[in-house]
mmCIF file of C-alpha atoms in Angstrom:
data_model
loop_
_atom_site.group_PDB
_atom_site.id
_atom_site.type_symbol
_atom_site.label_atom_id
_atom_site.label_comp_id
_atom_site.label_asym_id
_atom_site.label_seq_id
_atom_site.Cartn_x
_atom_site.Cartn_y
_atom_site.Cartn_z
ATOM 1 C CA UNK A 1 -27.733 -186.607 66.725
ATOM 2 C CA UNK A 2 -30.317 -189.076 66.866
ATOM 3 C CA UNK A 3 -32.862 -190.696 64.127
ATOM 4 C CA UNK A 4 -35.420 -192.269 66.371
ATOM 5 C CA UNK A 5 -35.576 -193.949 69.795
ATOM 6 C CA UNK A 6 -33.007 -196.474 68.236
ATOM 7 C CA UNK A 7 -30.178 -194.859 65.947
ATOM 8 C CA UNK A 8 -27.285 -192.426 67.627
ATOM 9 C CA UNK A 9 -24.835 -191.001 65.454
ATOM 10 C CA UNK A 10 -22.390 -188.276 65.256
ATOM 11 C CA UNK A 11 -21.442 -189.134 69.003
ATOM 12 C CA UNK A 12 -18.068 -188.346 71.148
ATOM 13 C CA UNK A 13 -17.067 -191.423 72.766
ATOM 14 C CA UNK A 14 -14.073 -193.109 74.244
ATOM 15 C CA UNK A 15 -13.181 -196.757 74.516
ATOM 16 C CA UNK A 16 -13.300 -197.965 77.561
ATOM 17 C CA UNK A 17 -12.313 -201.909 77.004
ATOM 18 C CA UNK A 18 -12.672 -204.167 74.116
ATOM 19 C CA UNK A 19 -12.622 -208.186 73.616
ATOM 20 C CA UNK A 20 -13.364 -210.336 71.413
ATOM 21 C CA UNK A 21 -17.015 -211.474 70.304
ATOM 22 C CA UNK A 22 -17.392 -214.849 68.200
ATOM 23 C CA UNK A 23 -14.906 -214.943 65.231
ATOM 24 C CA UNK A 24 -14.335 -211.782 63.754
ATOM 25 C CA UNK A 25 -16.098 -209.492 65.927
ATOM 26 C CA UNK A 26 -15.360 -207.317 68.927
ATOM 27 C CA UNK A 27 -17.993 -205.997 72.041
ATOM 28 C CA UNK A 28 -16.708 -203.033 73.154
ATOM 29 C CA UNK A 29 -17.488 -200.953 76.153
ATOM 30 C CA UNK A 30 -17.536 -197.042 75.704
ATOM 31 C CA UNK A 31 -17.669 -194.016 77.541
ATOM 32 C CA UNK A 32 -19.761 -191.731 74.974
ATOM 33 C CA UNK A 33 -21.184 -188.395 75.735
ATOM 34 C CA UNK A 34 -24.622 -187.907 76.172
ATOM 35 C CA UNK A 35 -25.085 -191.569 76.688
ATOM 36 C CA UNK A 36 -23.030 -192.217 79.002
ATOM 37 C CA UNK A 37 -21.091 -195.606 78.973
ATOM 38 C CA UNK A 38 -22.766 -198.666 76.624
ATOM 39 C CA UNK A 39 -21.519 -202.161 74.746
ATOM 40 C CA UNK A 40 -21.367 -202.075 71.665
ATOM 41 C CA UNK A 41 -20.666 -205.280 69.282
ATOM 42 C CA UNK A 42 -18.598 -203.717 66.194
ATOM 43 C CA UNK A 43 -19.552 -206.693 63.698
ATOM 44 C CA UNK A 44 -16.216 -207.811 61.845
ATOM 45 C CA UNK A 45 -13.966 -205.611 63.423
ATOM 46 C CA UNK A 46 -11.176 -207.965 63.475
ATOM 47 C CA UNK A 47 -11.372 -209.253 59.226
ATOM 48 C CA UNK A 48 -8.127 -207.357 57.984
ATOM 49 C CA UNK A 49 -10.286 -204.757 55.709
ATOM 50 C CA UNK A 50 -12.502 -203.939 58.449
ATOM 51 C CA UNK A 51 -13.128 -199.847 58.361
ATOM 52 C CA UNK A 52 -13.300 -200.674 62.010
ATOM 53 C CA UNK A 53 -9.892 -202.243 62.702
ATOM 54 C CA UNK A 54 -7.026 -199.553 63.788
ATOM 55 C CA UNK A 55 -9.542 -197.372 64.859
ATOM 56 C CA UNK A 56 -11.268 -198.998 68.297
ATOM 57 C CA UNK A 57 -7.959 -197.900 70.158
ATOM 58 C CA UNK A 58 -8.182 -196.844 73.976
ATOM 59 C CA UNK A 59 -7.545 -192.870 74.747
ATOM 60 C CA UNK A 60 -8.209 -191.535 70.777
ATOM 61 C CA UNK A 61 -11.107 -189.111 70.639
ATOM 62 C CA UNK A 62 -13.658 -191.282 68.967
ATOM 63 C CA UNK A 63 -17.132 -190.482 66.658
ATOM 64 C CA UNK A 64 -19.763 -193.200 66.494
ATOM 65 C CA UNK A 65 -22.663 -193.955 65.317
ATOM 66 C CA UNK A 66 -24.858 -197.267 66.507
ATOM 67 C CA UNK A 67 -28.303 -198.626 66.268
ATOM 68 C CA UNK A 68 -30.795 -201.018 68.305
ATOM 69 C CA UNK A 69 -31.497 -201.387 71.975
ATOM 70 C CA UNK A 70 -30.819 -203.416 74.995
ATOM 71 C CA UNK A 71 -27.319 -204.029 76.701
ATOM 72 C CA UNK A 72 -25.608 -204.511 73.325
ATOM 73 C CA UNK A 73 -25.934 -202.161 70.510
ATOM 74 C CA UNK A 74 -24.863 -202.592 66.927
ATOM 75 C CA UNK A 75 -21.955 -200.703 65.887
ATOM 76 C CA UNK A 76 -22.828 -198.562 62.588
ATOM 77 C CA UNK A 77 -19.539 -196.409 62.281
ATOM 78 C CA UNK A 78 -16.504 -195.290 63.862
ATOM 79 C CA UNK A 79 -13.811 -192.443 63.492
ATOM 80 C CA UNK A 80 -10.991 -190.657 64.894
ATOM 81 C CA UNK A 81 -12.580 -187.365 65.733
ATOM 82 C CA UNK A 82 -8.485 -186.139 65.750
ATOM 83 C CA UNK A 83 -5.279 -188.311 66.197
ATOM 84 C CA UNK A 84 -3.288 -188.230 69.382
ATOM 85 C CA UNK A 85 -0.239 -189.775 70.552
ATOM 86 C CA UNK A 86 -0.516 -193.210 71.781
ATOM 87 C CA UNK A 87 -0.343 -193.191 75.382
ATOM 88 C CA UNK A 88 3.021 -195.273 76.824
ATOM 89 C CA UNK A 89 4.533 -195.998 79.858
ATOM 90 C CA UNK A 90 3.141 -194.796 83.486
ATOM 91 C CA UNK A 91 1.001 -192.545 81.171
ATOM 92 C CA UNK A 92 -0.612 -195.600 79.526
ATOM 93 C CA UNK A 93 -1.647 -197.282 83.344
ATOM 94 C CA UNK A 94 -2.953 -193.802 84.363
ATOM 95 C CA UNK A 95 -4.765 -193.828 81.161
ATOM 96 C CA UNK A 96 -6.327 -197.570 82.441
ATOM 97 C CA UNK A 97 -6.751 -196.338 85.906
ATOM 98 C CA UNK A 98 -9.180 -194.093 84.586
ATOM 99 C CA UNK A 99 -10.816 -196.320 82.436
ATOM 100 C CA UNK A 100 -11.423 -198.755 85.371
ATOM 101 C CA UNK A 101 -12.461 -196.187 87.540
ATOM 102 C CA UNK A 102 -15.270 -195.554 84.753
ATOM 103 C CA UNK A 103 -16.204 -199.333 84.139
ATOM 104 C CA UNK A 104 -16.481 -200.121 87.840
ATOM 105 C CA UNK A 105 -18.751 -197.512 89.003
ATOM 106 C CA UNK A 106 -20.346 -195.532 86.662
ATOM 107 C CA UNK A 107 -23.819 -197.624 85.908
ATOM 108 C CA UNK A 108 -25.084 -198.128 82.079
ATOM 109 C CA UNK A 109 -26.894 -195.722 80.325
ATOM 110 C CA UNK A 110 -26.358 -193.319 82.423
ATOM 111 C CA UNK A 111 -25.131 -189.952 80.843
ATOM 112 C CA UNK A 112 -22.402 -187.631 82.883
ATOM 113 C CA UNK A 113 -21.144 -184.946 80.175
ATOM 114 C CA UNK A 114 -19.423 -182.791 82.580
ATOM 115 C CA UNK A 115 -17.486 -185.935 83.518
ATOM 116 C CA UNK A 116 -17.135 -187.297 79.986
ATOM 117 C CA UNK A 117 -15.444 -183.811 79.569
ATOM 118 C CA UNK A 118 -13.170 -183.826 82.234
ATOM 119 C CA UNK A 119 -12.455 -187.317 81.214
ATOM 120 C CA UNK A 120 -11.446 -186.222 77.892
ATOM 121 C CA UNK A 121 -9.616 -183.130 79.126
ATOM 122 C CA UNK A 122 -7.179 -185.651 81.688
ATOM 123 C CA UNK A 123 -6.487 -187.941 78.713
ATOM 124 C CA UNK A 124 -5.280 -184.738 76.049
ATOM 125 C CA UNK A 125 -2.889 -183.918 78.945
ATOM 126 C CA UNK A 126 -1.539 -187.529 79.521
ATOM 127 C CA UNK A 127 -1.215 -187.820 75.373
ATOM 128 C CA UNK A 128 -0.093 -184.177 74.554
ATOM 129 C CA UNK A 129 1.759 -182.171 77.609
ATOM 130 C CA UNK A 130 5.367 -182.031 77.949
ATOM 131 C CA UNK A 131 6.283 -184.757 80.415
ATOM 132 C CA UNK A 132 7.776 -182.346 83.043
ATOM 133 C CA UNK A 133 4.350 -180.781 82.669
ATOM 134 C CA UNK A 134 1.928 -183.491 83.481
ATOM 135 C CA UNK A 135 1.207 -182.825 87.922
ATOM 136 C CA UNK A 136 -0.345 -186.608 87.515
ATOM 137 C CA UNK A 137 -1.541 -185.772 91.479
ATOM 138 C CA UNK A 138 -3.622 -183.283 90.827
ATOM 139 C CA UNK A 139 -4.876 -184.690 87.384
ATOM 140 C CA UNK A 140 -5.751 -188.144 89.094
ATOM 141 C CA UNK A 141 -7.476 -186.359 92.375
ATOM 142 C CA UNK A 142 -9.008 -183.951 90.607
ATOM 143 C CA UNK A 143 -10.433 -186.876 88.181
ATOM 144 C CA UNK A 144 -11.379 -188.866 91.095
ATOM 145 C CA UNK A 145 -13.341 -186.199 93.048
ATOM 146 C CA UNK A 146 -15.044 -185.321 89.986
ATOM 147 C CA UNK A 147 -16.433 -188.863 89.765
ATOM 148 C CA UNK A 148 -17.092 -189.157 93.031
ATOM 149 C CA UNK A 149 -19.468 -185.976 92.610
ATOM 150 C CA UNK A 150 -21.206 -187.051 89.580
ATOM 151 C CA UNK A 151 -22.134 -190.133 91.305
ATOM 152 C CA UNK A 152 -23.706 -188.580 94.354
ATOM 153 C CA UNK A 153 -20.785 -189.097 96.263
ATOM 154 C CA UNK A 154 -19.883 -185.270 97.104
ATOM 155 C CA UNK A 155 -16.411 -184.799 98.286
ATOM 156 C CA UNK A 156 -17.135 -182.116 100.730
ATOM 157 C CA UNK A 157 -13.601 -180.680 102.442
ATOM 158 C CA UNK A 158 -14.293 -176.830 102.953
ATOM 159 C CA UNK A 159 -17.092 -177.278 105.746
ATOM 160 C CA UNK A 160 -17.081 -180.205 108.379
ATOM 161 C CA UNK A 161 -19.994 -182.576 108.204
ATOM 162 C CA UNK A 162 -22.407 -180.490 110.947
ATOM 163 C CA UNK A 163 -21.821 -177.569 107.586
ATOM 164 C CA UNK A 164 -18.802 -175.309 109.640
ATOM 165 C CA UNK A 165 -16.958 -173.784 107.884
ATOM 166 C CA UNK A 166 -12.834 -175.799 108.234
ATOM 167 C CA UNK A 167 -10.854 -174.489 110.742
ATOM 168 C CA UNK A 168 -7.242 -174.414 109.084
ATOM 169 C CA UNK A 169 -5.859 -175.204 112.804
ATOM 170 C CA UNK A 170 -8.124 -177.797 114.198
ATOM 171 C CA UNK A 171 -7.739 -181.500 113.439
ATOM 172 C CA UNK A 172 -10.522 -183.971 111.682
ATOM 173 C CA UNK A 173 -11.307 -187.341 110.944
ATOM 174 C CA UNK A 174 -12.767 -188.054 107.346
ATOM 175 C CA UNK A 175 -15.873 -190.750 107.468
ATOM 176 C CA UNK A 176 -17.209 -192.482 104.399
ATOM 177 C CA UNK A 177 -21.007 -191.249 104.364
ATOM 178 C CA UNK A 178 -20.789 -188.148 106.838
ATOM 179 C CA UNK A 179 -17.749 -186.161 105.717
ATOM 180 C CA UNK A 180 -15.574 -184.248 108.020
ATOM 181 C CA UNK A 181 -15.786 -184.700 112.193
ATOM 182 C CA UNK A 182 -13.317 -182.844 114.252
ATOM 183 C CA UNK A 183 -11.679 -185.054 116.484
ATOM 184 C CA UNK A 184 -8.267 -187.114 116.436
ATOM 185 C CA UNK A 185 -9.810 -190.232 115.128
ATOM 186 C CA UNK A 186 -8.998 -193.859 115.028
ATOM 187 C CA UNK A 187 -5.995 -196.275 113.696
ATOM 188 C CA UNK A 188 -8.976 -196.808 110.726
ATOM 189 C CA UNK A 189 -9.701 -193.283 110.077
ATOM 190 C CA UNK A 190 -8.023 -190.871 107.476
ATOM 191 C CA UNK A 191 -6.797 -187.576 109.940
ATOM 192 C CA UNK A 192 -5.682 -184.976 109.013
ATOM 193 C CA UNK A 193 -5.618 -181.055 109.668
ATOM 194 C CA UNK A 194 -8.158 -178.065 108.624
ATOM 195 C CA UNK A 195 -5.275 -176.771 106.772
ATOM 196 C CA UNK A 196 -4.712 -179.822 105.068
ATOM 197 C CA UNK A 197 -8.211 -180.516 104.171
ATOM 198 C CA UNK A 198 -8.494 -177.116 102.468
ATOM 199 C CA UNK A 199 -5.587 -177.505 100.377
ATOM 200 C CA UNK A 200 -7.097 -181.104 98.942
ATOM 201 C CA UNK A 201 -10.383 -179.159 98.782
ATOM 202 C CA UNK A 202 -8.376 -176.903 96.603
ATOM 203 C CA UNK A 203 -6.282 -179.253 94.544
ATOM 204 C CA UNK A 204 -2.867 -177.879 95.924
ATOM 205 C CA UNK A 205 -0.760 -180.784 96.406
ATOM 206 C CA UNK A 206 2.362 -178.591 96.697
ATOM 207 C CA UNK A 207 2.721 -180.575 100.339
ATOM 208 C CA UNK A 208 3.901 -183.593 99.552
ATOM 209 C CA UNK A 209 1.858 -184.834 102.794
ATOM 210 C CA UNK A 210 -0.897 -183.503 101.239
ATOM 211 C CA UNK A 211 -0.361 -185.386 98.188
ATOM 212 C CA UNK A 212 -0.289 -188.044 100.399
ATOM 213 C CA UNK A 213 -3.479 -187.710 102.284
ATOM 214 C CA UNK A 214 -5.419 -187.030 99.243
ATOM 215 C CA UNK A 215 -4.315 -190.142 97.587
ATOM 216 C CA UNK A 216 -4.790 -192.034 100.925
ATOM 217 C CA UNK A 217 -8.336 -190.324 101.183
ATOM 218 C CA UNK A 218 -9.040 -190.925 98.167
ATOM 219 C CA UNK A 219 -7.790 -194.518 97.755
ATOM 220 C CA UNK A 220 -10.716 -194.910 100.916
ATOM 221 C CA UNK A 221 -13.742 -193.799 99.572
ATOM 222 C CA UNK A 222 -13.322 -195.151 95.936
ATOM 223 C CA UNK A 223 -12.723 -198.578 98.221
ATOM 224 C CA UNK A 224 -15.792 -197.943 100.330
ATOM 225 C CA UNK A 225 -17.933 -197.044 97.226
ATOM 226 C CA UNK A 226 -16.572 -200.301 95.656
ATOM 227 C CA UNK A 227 -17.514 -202.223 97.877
ATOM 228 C CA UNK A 228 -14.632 -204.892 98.276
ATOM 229 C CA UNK A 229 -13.918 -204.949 94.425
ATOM 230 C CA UNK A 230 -10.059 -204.336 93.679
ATOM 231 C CA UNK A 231 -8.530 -202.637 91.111
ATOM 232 C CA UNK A 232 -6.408 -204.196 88.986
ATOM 233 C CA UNK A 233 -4.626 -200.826 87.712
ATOM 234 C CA UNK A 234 -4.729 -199.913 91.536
ATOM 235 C CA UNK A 235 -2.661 -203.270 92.572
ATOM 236 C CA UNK A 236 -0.144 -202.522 89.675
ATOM 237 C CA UNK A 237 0.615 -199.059 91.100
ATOM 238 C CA UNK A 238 1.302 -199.895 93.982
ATOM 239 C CA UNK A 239 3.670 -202.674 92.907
ATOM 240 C CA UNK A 240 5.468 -199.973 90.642
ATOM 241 C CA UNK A 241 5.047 -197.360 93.102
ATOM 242 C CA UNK A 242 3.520 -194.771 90.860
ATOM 243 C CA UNK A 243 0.712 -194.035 92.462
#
Protein backbone atom coordinates (compact mmCIF):
# COMPACT_ATOMS: atom_id res chain seq x y z
CA UNK A 1 0.00 0.00 0.00
CA UNK A 2 0.98 3.40 -0.48
CA UNK A 3 0.72 6.79 1.77
CA UNK A 4 1.32 9.42 -0.83
CA UNK A 5 3.33 9.87 -4.04
CA UNK A 6 6.42 9.12 -1.74
CA UNK A 7 5.90 6.24 0.95
CA UNK A 8 5.43 2.31 -0.26
CA UNK A 9 4.92 -0.17 2.26
CA UNK A 10 3.64 -3.57 2.74
CA UNK A 11 5.51 -4.52 -0.62
CA UNK A 12 6.76 -8.13 -2.03
CA UNK A 13 10.19 -7.74 -3.12
CA UNK A 14 13.31 -9.71 -3.75
CA UNK A 15 16.94 -8.74 -3.49
CA UNK A 16 18.49 -8.51 -6.37
CA UNK A 17 22.27 -7.35 -5.27
CA UNK A 18 23.54 -5.51 -2.34
CA UNK A 19 26.96 -3.53 -1.48
CA UNK A 20 28.09 -1.51 0.69
CA UNK A 21 27.19 2.35 1.07
CA UNK A 22 29.57 4.63 3.33
CA UNK A 23 30.25 2.98 6.77
CA UNK A 24 27.50 1.17 8.05
CA UNK A 25 25.09 1.25 5.34
CA UNK A 26 24.09 -0.89 2.40
CA UNK A 27 22.30 0.26 -1.32
CA UNK A 28 20.52 -2.45 -2.38
CA UNK A 29 18.90 -3.24 -5.65
CA UNK A 30 15.40 -5.03 -5.57
CA UNK A 31 13.04 -6.67 -7.66
CA UNK A 32 9.63 -5.60 -5.82
CA UNK A 33 6.21 -6.11 -7.17
CA UNK A 34 4.29 -3.45 -8.39
CA UNK A 35 7.35 -1.35 -8.66
CA UNK A 36 9.28 -3.15 -10.41
CA UNK A 37 13.11 -3.16 -9.66
CA UNK A 38 14.57 0.12 -7.47
CA UNK A 39 17.84 1.03 -5.06
CA UNK A 40 17.27 1.32 -2.04
CA UNK A 41 19.94 2.63 0.71
CA UNK A 42 18.97 0.55 4.03
CA UNK A 43 20.66 3.19 6.51
CA UNK A 44 22.83 1.14 9.14
CA UNK A 45 22.24 -2.11 7.90
CA UNK A 46 25.58 -3.37 8.67
CA UNK A 47 25.83 -1.94 12.87
CA UNK A 48 25.45 -5.47 14.61
CA UNK A 49 21.79 -4.54 16.12
CA UNK A 50 20.56 -3.44 12.91
CA UNK A 51 16.70 -4.88 12.49
CA UNK A 52 18.00 -4.87 8.98
CA UNK A 53 21.06 -7.14 9.19
CA UNK A 54 20.24 -11.08 8.52
CA UNK A 55 17.38 -10.14 6.74
CA UNK A 56 18.63 -8.37 3.17
CA UNK A 57 19.54 -12.03 1.98
CA UNK A 58 19.21 -12.92 -1.87
CA UNK A 59 16.19 -15.52 -2.83
CA UNK A 60 14.00 -15.01 0.76
CA UNK A 61 10.54 -13.67 0.05
CA UNK A 62 10.95 -10.17 1.31
CA UNK A 63 8.23 -7.23 2.72
CA UNK A 64 9.35 -3.62 2.55
CA UNK A 65 8.46 -0.58 3.13
CA UNK A 66 10.55 2.75 1.79
CA UNK A 67 10.10 6.41 1.39
CA UNK A 68 11.40 9.42 -0.93
CA UNK A 69 12.07 9.65 -4.61
CA UNK A 70 14.70 9.61 -7.22
CA UNK A 71 17.15 6.64 -8.06
CA UNK A 72 17.74 5.90 -4.36
CA UNK A 73 15.04 5.46 -1.91
CA UNK A 74 15.25 5.28 1.85
CA UNK A 75 14.75 2.01 3.33
CA UNK A 76 11.89 2.21 6.15
CA UNK A 77 11.48 -1.62 6.98
CA UNK A 78 12.19 -5.01 6.00
CA UNK A 79 10.88 -8.66 6.70
CA UNK A 80 10.89 -12.17 5.79
CA UNK A 81 7.45 -12.53 4.34
CA UNK A 82 8.27 -16.65 5.11
CA UNK A 83 11.71 -18.42 5.57
CA UNK A 84 13.14 -20.65 2.90
CA UNK A 85 16.10 -22.69 2.56
CA UNK A 86 19.18 -20.96 1.61
CA UNK A 87 19.90 -21.66 -1.85
CA UNK A 88 23.52 -23.75 -2.33
CA UNK A 89 25.40 -25.16 -4.89
CA UNK A 90 24.38 -25.08 -8.82
CA UNK A 91 21.01 -23.99 -7.24
CA UNK A 92 22.63 -20.87 -5.72
CA UNK A 93 24.31 -19.73 -9.51
CA UNK A 94 20.87 -20.45 -11.09
CA UNK A 95 19.48 -18.40 -8.37
CA UNK A 96 22.24 -15.43 -9.63
CA UNK A 97 21.61 -16.18 -13.20
CA UNK A 98 18.30 -14.98 -12.64
CA UNK A 99 19.09 -12.17 -10.71
CA UNK A 100 21.46 -10.90 -13.48
CA UNK A 101 19.15 -11.58 -16.04
CA UNK A 102 16.80 -9.06 -14.01
CA UNK A 103 19.54 -6.32 -13.28
CA UNK A 104 20.77 -6.25 -16.87
CA UNK A 105 17.68 -5.74 -18.72
CA UNK A 106 14.79 -4.98 -16.97
CA UNK A 107 14.88 -0.86 -16.81
CA UNK A 108 14.03 1.04 -13.32
CA UNK A 109 10.79 1.69 -12.23
CA UNK A 110 9.33 -0.25 -14.36
CA UNK A 111 6.68 -2.71 -12.86
CA UNK A 112 6.29 -6.50 -14.45
CA UNK A 113 4.04 -8.48 -11.78
CA UNK A 114 3.40 -11.37 -13.93
CA UNK A 115 7.20 -11.65 -14.14
CA UNK A 116 7.90 -10.76 -10.51
CA UNK A 117 5.57 -13.85 -10.05
CA UNK A 118 7.11 -16.20 -12.14
CA UNK A 119 10.29 -14.96 -10.68
CA UNK A 120 9.20 -15.87 -7.33
CA UNK A 121 7.58 -19.13 -8.41
CA UNK A 122 11.36 -20.38 -10.14
CA UNK A 123 13.12 -19.42 -6.89
CA UNK A 124 10.41 -21.62 -4.32
CA UNK A 125 11.32 -24.51 -6.69
CA UNK A 126 15.19 -24.00 -6.64
CA UNK A 127 14.83 -23.52 -2.51
CA UNK A 128 12.03 -26.14 -1.79
CA UNK A 129 11.70 -29.16 -4.53
CA UNK A 130 13.30 -32.39 -4.09
CA UNK A 131 16.54 -32.22 -6.04
CA UNK A 132 15.61 -35.07 -8.48
CA UNK A 133 12.61 -32.82 -9.01
CA UNK A 134 14.00 -29.54 -10.08
CA UNK A 135 13.90 -29.91 -14.62
CA UNK A 136 16.40 -26.67 -14.22
CA UNK A 137 15.84 -26.64 -18.41
CA UNK A 138 12.60 -25.96 -18.45
CA UNK A 139 12.62 -23.68 -15.26
CA UNK A 140 15.53 -21.50 -16.80
CA UNK A 141 13.79 -21.38 -20.53
CA UNK A 142 10.67 -20.97 -19.36
CA UNK A 143 12.11 -17.95 -17.05
CA UNK A 144 13.94 -16.61 -19.91
CA UNK A 145 11.07 -16.51 -22.48
CA UNK A 146 8.97 -15.01 -19.95
CA UNK A 147 11.37 -12.06 -19.72
CA UNK A 148 11.91 -11.83 -23.02
CA UNK A 149 7.98 -11.28 -23.41
CA UNK A 150 7.56 -8.81 -20.75
CA UNK A 151 10.13 -6.76 -22.35
CA UNK A 152 8.61 -6.62 -25.80
CA UNK A 153 10.75 -9.17 -26.97
CA UNK A 154 8.00 -11.93 -27.93
CA UNK A 155 9.40 -15.33 -28.36
CA UNK A 156 7.18 -16.37 -31.13
CA UNK A 157 7.87 -20.37 -32.15
CA UNK A 158 4.30 -21.72 -33.14
CA UNK A 159 3.91 -19.51 -36.43
CA UNK A 160 6.94 -18.49 -38.72
CA UNK A 161 7.63 -14.80 -38.98
CA UNK A 162 5.21 -14.15 -42.36
CA UNK A 163 2.33 -15.57 -39.22
CA UNK A 164 2.13 -19.58 -40.76
CA UNK A 165 1.33 -21.65 -38.78
CA UNK A 166 5.04 -24.27 -38.05
CA UNK A 167 5.27 -26.98 -40.17
CA UNK A 168 6.57 -29.88 -37.77
CA UNK A 169 8.57 -31.24 -41.02
CA UNK A 170 10.03 -28.24 -42.64
CA UNK A 171 13.29 -26.65 -41.49
CA UNK A 172 13.84 -22.79 -40.17
CA UNK A 173 16.27 -20.37 -39.32
CA UNK A 174 15.56 -18.23 -36.08
CA UNK A 175 16.50 -14.26 -36.64
CA UNK A 176 16.83 -11.81 -33.79
CA UNK A 177 14.00 -9.13 -34.70
CA UNK A 178 11.86 -11.20 -37.33
CA UNK A 179 11.33 -14.62 -35.75
CA UNK A 180 11.08 -17.76 -37.69
CA UNK A 181 12.14 -17.98 -41.75
CA UNK A 182 12.04 -21.32 -43.38
CA UNK A 183 15.12 -21.99 -44.99
CA UNK A 184 18.47 -23.91 -44.02
CA UNK A 185 20.23 -20.87 -42.81
CA UNK A 186 23.74 -19.79 -42.21
CA UNK A 187 26.98 -21.00 -40.04
CA UNK A 188 25.53 -17.73 -37.76
CA UNK A 189 22.01 -18.73 -37.60
CA UNK A 190 20.21 -20.96 -34.92
CA UNK A 191 18.36 -23.98 -37.34
CA UNK A 192 16.45 -26.07 -36.43
CA UNK A 193 13.19 -28.13 -37.40
CA UNK A 194 9.23 -27.25 -37.20
CA UNK A 195 9.10 -30.08 -34.89
CA UNK A 196 11.70 -28.83 -32.84
CA UNK A 197 10.52 -25.34 -32.67
CA UNK A 198 7.13 -26.50 -31.38
CA UNK A 199 8.42 -28.50 -28.68
CA UNK A 200 10.59 -25.24 -27.29
CA UNK A 201 7.36 -23.33 -28.03
CA UNK A 202 5.93 -25.84 -25.67
CA UNK A 203 8.56 -26.19 -23.00
CA UNK A 204 9.19 -30.00 -23.72
CA UNK A 205 12.77 -30.47 -23.47
CA UNK A 206 12.35 -34.27 -23.27
CA UNK A 207 14.90 -34.15 -26.55
CA UNK A 208 17.93 -33.58 -25.26
CA UNK A 209 18.66 -31.70 -28.75
CA UNK A 210 15.95 -29.75 -27.96
CA UNK A 211 17.27 -28.84 -24.71
CA UNK A 212 20.02 -27.94 -26.61
CA UNK A 213 18.61 -25.63 -29.16
CA UNK A 214 16.57 -23.84 -26.69
CA UNK A 215 19.48 -23.03 -24.57
CA UNK A 216 21.51 -22.20 -27.75
CA UNK A 217 18.45 -20.02 -28.92
CA UNK A 218 18.09 -18.67 -26.09
CA UNK A 219 21.71 -17.93 -25.10
CA UNK A 220 21.29 -15.70 -28.78
CA UNK A 221 18.68 -13.43 -28.23
CA UNK A 222 19.39 -12.59 -24.48
CA UNK A 223 23.06 -11.78 -26.27
CA UNK A 224 21.48 -9.76 -29.05
CA UNK A 225 19.15 -7.90 -26.58
CA UNK A 226 22.32 -7.25 -24.46
CA UNK A 227 23.96 -5.83 -26.66
CA UNK A 228 27.68 -7.07 -26.18
CA UNK A 229 27.35 -7.09 -22.28
CA UNK A 230 28.46 -10.59 -20.76
CA UNK A 231 27.22 -12.36 -18.09
CA UNK A 232 29.16 -13.11 -15.42
CA UNK A 233 26.82 -16.09 -14.09
CA UNK A 234 26.67 -17.02 -17.91
CA UNK A 235 30.73 -17.32 -18.17
CA UNK A 236 30.71 -19.42 -14.87
CA UNK A 237 28.31 -21.97 -16.40
CA UNK A 238 29.88 -22.58 -18.97
CA UNK A 239 33.19 -23.11 -17.16
CA UNK A 240 31.25 -25.63 -14.81
CA UNK A 241 29.24 -26.91 -17.52
CA UNK A 242 25.88 -26.52 -15.91
CA UNK A 243 24.24 -24.70 -18.14
Amino acid sequence: MTSGKQRVDGQPAFLLQSHPYRETSLVVNVFSRDFGRIGLVARGAKRPRSQLRGVLVEFQPLDLGWFGAGELRTLARAEWQRAWPMLSGPRLLLGYYLNELLQRLLARDDAHPALFDLYAEAVQKLALAPAETVRHEALLRGFEKALLRELGYGLTLDHDANGDAIDPAAHYMYKPELGLLEGEGGVDDVSLSGAQALAIHADDYADTQVARLAKTLMRVLIAHYLQGQELRTRRVFIELQDL
